[in-house]
mmCIF file of C-alpha atoms in Angstrom:
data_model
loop_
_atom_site.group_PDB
_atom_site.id
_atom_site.type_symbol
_atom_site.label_atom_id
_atom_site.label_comp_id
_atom_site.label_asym_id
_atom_site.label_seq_id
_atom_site.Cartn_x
_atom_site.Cartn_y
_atom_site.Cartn_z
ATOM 1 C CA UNK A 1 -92.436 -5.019 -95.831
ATOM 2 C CA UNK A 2 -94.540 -6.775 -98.360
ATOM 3 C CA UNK A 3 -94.633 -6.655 -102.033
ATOM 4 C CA UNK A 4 -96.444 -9.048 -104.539
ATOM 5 C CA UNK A 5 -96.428 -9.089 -108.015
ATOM 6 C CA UNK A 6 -99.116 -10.115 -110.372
ATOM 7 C CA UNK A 7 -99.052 -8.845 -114.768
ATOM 8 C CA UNK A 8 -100.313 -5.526 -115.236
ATOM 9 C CA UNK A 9 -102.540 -7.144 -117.907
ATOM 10 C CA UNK A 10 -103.884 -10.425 -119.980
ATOM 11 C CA UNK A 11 -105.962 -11.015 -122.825
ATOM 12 C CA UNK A 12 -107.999 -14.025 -123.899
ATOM 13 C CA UNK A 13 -110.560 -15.808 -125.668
ATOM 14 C CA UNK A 14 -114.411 -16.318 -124.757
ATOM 15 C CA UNK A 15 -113.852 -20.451 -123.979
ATOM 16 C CA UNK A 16 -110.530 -20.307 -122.659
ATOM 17 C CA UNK A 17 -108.628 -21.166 -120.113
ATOM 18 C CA UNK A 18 -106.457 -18.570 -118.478
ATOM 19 C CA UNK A 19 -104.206 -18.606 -115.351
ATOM 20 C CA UNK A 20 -103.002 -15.440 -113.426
ATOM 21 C CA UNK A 21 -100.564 -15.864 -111.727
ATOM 22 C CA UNK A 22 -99.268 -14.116 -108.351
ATOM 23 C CA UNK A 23 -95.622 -13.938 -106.587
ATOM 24 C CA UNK A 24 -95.397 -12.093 -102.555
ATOM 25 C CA UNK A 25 -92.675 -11.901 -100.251
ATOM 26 C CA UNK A 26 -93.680 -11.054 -97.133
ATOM 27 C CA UNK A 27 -93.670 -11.432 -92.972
ATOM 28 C CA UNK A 28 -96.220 -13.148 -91.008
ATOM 29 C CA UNK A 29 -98.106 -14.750 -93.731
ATOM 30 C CA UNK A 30 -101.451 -16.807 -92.707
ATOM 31 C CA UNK A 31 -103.384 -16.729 -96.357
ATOM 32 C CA UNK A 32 -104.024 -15.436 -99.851
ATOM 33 C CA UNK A 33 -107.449 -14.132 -101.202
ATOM 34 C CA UNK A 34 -108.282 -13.621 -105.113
ATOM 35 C CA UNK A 35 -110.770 -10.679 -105.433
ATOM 36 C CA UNK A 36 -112.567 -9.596 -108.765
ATOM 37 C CA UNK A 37 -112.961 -5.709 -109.643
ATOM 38 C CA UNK A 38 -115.115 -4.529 -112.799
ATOM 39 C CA UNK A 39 -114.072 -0.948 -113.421
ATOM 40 C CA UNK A 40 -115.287 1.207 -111.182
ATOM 41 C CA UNK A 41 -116.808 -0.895 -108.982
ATOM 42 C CA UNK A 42 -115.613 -3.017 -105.410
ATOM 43 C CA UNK A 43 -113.699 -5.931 -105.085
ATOM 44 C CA UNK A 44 -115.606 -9.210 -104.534
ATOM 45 C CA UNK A 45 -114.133 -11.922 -103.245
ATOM 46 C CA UNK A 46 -113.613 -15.212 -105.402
ATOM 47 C CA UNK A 47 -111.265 -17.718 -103.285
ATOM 48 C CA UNK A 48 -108.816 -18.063 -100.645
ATOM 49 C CA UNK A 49 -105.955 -20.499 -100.066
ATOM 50 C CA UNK A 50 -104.210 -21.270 -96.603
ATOM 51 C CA UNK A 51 -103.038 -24.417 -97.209
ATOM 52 C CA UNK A 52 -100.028 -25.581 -100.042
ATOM 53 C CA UNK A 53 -103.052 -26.935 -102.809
ATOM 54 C CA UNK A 54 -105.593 -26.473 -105.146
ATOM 55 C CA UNK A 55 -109.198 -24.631 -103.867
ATOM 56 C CA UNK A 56 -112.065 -25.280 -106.530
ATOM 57 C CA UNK A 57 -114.719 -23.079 -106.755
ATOM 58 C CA UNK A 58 -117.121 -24.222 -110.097
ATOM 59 C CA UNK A 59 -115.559 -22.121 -113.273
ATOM 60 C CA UNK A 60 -112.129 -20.717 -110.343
ATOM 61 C CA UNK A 61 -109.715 -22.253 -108.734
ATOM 62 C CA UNK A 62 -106.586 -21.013 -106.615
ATOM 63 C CA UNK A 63 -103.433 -22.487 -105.987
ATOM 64 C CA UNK A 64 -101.000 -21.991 -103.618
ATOM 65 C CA UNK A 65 -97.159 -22.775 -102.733
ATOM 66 C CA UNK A 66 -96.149 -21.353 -99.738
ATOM 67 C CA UNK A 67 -92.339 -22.440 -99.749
ATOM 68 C CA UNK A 68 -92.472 -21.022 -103.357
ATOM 69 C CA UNK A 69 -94.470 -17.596 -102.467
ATOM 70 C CA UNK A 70 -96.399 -18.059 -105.547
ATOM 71 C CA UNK A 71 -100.224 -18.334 -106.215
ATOM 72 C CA UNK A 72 -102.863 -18.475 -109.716
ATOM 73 C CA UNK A 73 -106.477 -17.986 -110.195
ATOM 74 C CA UNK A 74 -106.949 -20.237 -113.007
ATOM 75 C CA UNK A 75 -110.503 -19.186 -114.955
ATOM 76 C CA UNK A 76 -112.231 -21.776 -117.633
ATOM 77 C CA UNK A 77 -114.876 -21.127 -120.159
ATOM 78 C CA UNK A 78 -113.944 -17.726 -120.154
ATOM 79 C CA UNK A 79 -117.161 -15.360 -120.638
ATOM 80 C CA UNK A 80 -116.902 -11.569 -121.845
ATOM 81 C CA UNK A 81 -118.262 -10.661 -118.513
ATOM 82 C CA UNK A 82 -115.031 -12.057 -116.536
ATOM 83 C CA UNK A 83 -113.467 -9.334 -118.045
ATOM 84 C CA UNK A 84 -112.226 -7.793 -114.851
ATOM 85 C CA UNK A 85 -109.731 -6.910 -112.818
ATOM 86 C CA UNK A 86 -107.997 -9.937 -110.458
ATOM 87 C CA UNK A 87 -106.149 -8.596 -107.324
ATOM 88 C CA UNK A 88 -104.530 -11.078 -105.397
ATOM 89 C CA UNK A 89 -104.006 -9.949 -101.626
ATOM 90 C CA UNK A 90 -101.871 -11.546 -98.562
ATOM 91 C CA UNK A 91 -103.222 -11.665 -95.476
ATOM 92 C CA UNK A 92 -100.090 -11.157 -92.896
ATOM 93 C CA UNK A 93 -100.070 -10.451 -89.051
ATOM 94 C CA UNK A 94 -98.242 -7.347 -87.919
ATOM 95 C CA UNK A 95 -98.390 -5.935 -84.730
ATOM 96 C CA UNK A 96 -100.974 -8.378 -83.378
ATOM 97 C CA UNK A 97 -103.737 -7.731 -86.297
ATOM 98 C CA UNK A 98 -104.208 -9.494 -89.442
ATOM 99 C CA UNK A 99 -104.521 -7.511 -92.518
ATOM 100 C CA UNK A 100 -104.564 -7.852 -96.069
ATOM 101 C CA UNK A 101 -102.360 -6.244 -98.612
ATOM 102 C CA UNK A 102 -103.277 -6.041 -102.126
ATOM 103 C CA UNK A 103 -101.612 -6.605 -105.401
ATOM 104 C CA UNK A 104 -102.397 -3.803 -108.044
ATOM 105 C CA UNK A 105 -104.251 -6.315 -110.302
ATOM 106 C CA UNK A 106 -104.058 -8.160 -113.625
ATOM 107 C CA UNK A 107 -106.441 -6.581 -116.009
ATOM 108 C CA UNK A 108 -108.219 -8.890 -117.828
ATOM 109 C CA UNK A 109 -109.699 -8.310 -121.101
ATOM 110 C CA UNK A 110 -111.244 -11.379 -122.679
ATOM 111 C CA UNK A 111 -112.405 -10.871 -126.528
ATOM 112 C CA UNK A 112 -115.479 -13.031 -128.752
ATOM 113 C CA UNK B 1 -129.476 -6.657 -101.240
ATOM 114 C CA UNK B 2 -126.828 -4.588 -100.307
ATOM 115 C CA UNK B 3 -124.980 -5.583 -97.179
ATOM 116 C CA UNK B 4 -122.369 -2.419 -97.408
ATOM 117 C CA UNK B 5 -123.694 0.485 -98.024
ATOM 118 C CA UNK B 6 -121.865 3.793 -98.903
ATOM 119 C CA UNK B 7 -122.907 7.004 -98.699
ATOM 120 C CA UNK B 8 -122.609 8.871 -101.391
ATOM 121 C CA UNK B 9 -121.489 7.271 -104.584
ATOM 122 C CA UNK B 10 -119.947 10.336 -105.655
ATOM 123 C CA UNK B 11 -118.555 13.353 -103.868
ATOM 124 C CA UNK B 12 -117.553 16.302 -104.527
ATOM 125 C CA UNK B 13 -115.237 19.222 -102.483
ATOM 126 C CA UNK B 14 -113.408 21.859 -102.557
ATOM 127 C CA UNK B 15 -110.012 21.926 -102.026
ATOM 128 C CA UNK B 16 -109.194 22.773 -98.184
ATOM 129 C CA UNK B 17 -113.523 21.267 -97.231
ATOM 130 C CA UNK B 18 -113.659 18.892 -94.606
ATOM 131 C CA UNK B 19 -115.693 16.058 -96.269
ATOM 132 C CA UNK B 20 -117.430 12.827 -94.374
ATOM 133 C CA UNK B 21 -117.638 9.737 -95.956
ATOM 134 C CA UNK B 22 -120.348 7.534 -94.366
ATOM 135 C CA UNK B 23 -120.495 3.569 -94.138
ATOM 136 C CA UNK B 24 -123.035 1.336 -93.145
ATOM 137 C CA UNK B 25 -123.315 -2.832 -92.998
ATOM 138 C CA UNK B 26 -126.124 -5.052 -92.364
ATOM 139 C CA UNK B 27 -123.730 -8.363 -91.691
ATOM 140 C CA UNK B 28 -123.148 -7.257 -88.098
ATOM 141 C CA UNK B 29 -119.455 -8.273 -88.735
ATOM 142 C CA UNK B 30 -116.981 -6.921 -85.683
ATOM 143 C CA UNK B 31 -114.794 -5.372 -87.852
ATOM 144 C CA UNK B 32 -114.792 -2.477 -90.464
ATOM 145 C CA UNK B 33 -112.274 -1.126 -92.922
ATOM 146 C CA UNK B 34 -111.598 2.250 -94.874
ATOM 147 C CA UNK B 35 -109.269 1.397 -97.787
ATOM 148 C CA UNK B 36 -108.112 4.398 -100.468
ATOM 149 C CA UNK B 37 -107.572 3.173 -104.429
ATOM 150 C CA UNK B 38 -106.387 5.477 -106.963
ATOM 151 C CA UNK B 39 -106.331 5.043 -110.310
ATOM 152 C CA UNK B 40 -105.097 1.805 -111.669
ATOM 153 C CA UNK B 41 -103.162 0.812 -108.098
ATOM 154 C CA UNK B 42 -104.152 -1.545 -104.977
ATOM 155 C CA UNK B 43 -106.453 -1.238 -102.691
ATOM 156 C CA UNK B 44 -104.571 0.424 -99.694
ATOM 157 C CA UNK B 45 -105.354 0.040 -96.003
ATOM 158 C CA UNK B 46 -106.320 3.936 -94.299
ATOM 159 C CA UNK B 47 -107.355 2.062 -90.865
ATOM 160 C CA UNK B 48 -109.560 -0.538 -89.104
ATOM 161 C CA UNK B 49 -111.588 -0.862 -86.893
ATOM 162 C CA UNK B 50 -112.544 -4.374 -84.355
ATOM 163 C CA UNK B 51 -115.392 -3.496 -82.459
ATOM 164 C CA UNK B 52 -114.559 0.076 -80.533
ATOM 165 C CA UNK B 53 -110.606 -0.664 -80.572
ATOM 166 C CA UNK B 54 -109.145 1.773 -83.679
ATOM 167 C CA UNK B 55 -106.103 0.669 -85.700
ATOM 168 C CA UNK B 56 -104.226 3.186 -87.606
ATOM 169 C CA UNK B 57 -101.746 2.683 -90.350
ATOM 170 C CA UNK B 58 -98.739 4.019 -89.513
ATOM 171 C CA UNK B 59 -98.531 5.793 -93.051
ATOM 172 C CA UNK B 60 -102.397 7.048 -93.044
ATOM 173 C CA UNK B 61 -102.085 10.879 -93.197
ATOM 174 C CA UNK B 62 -103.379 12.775 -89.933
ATOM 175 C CA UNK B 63 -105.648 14.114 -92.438
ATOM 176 C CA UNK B 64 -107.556 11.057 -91.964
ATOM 177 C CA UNK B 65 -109.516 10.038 -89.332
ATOM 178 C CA UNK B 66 -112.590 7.729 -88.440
ATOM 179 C CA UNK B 67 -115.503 7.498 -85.789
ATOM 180 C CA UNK B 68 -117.275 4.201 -85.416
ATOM 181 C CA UNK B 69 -120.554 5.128 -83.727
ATOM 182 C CA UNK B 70 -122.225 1.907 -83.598
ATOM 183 C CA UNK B 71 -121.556 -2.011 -84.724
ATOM 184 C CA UNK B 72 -123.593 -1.020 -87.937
ATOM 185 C CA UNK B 73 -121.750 2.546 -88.977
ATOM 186 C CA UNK B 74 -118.690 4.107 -89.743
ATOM 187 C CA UNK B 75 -117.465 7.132 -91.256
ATOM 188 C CA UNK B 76 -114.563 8.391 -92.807
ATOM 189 C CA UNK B 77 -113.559 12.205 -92.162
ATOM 190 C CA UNK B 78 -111.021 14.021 -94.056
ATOM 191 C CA UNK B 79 -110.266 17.379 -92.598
ATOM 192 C CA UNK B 80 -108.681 19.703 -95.053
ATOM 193 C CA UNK B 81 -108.606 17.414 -98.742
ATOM 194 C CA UNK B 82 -105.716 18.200 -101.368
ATOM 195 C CA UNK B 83 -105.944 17.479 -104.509
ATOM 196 C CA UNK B 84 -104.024 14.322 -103.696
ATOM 197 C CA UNK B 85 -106.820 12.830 -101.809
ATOM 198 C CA UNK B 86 -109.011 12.085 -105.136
ATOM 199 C CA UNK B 87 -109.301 8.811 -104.786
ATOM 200 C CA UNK B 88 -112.082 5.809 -104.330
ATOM 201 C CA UNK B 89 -112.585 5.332 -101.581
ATOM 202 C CA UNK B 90 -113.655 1.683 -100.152
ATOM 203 C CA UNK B 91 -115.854 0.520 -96.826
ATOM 204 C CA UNK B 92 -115.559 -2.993 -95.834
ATOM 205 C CA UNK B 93 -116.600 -5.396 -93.329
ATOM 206 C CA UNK B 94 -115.462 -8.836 -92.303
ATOM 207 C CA UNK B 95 -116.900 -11.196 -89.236
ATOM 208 C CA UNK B 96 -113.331 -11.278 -87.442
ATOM 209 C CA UNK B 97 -110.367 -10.942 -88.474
ATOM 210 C CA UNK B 98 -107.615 -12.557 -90.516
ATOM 211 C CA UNK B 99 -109.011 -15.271 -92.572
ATOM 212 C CA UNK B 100 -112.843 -13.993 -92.966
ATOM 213 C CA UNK B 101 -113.475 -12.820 -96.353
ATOM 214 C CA UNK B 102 -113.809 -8.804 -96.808
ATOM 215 C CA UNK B 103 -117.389 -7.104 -98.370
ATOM 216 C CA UNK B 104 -117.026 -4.235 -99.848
ATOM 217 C CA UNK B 105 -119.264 -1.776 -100.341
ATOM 218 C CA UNK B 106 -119.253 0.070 -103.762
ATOM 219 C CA UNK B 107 -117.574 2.556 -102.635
ATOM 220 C CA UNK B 108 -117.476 6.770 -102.877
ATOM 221 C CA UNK B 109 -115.542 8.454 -105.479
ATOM 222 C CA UNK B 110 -114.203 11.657 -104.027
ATOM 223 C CA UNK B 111 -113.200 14.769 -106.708
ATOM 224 C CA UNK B 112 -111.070 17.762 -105.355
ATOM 225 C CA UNK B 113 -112.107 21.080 -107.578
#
């Protein structure tokens, strides 16, 4: 099966820096995506990692260590509107399709 | 502009209804999702499909079940909702599979009076 972990929930400050971090175990890994969620509303996608390494993205970035099963989404100059849920999801072959699995999210509240 | 679209926002049925859930996508991506999130958990995978070929979890109630018409539509049915079945519930569309980013649509919020 597959299970990841990820905090139910983080606070910070408007200007901060903030890392969330993510832990899987699973079969048939090929990748790891970082998806945003405002309440109530869908997922958008922020960043992916396939590769052990660092993805930039302007204000995101992603890590990954595969032999470690462990990924962050590290966000800078925090703004009120990145308050948000993070879900981090593993994409994993099984039974000849790729699919992702999701995390249930760190909530993020970030406070003036 | 909205590249997955969902049909309605909001829906409402009665316990027992049959209720369609209606998807549409303007990327012309080859494959399209239906993905259930209660309250406060993950997104979960109901089924896919690439192109015609239909991909069932193996968990997905028989409750559940999905028609792909065309590249551009695709609809969720659910033929006798329980209360259990309140849920959002998400469209989404990627170019191939694997490593393509999902779109979501905004998905439908389904109530069971």
């Amino acid at each position: 099966g597959q299970n990841i972990d990820q905090p139910t929930e983080m606070t910070a400050t408007e200007g901060a820096i903030v890392q969330i971090n993510c832990t899987y175990q699973t079969s048939g890994f090929n990748g790891l995506f970082w998806y945003q969620q405002h309440a109530g509303e869908a997922p958008t996608f922020l960043s992916y990692n396939v590769l052990d390494g660092l993805e930039e993205k302007g204000r995101f970035s992603s890590f990954l260590s595969r032999s470690k099963g462990y990924s962050y989404l590290l966000l800078k100059e925090l703004q009120m509107k990145d308050s948000a849920s993070y879900l981090c999801a593993v994409c994993y072959r099984n039974t000849g399709f790729q699919k992702l699995v999701f995390g249930t999210g760190t909530r993020l509240l970030v406070s003036p | 502009d909205a590249m997955v679209i969902q049909n309605p926002r909001y829906q409402v049925t009665q316990f027992g209804k049959p209720v369609t859930l209606s998807c549409s996508q303007t990327l012309n991506h080859n494959v399209m999702y239906w993905y259930q999130q209660k309250s406060s958990q993950a997104p979960k995978l109901l089924f896919h499909y690439y192109d015609k070929d239909f991909n069932n979890e193996a968990d997905t109630p028989d409750n559940f079940q999905s028609r792909r018409p065309n590249t551009s539509f695709c609809f969720l049915d659910i033929r006798s909702p329980g209360l259990g079945d309140a849920a959002m519930y998400l469209c989404a569309t990627s170019r191939g599979q694997g490593l393509e980013p999902q779109h979501f649509g905004d998905g439908t919020r389904l109530s069971i009076l």
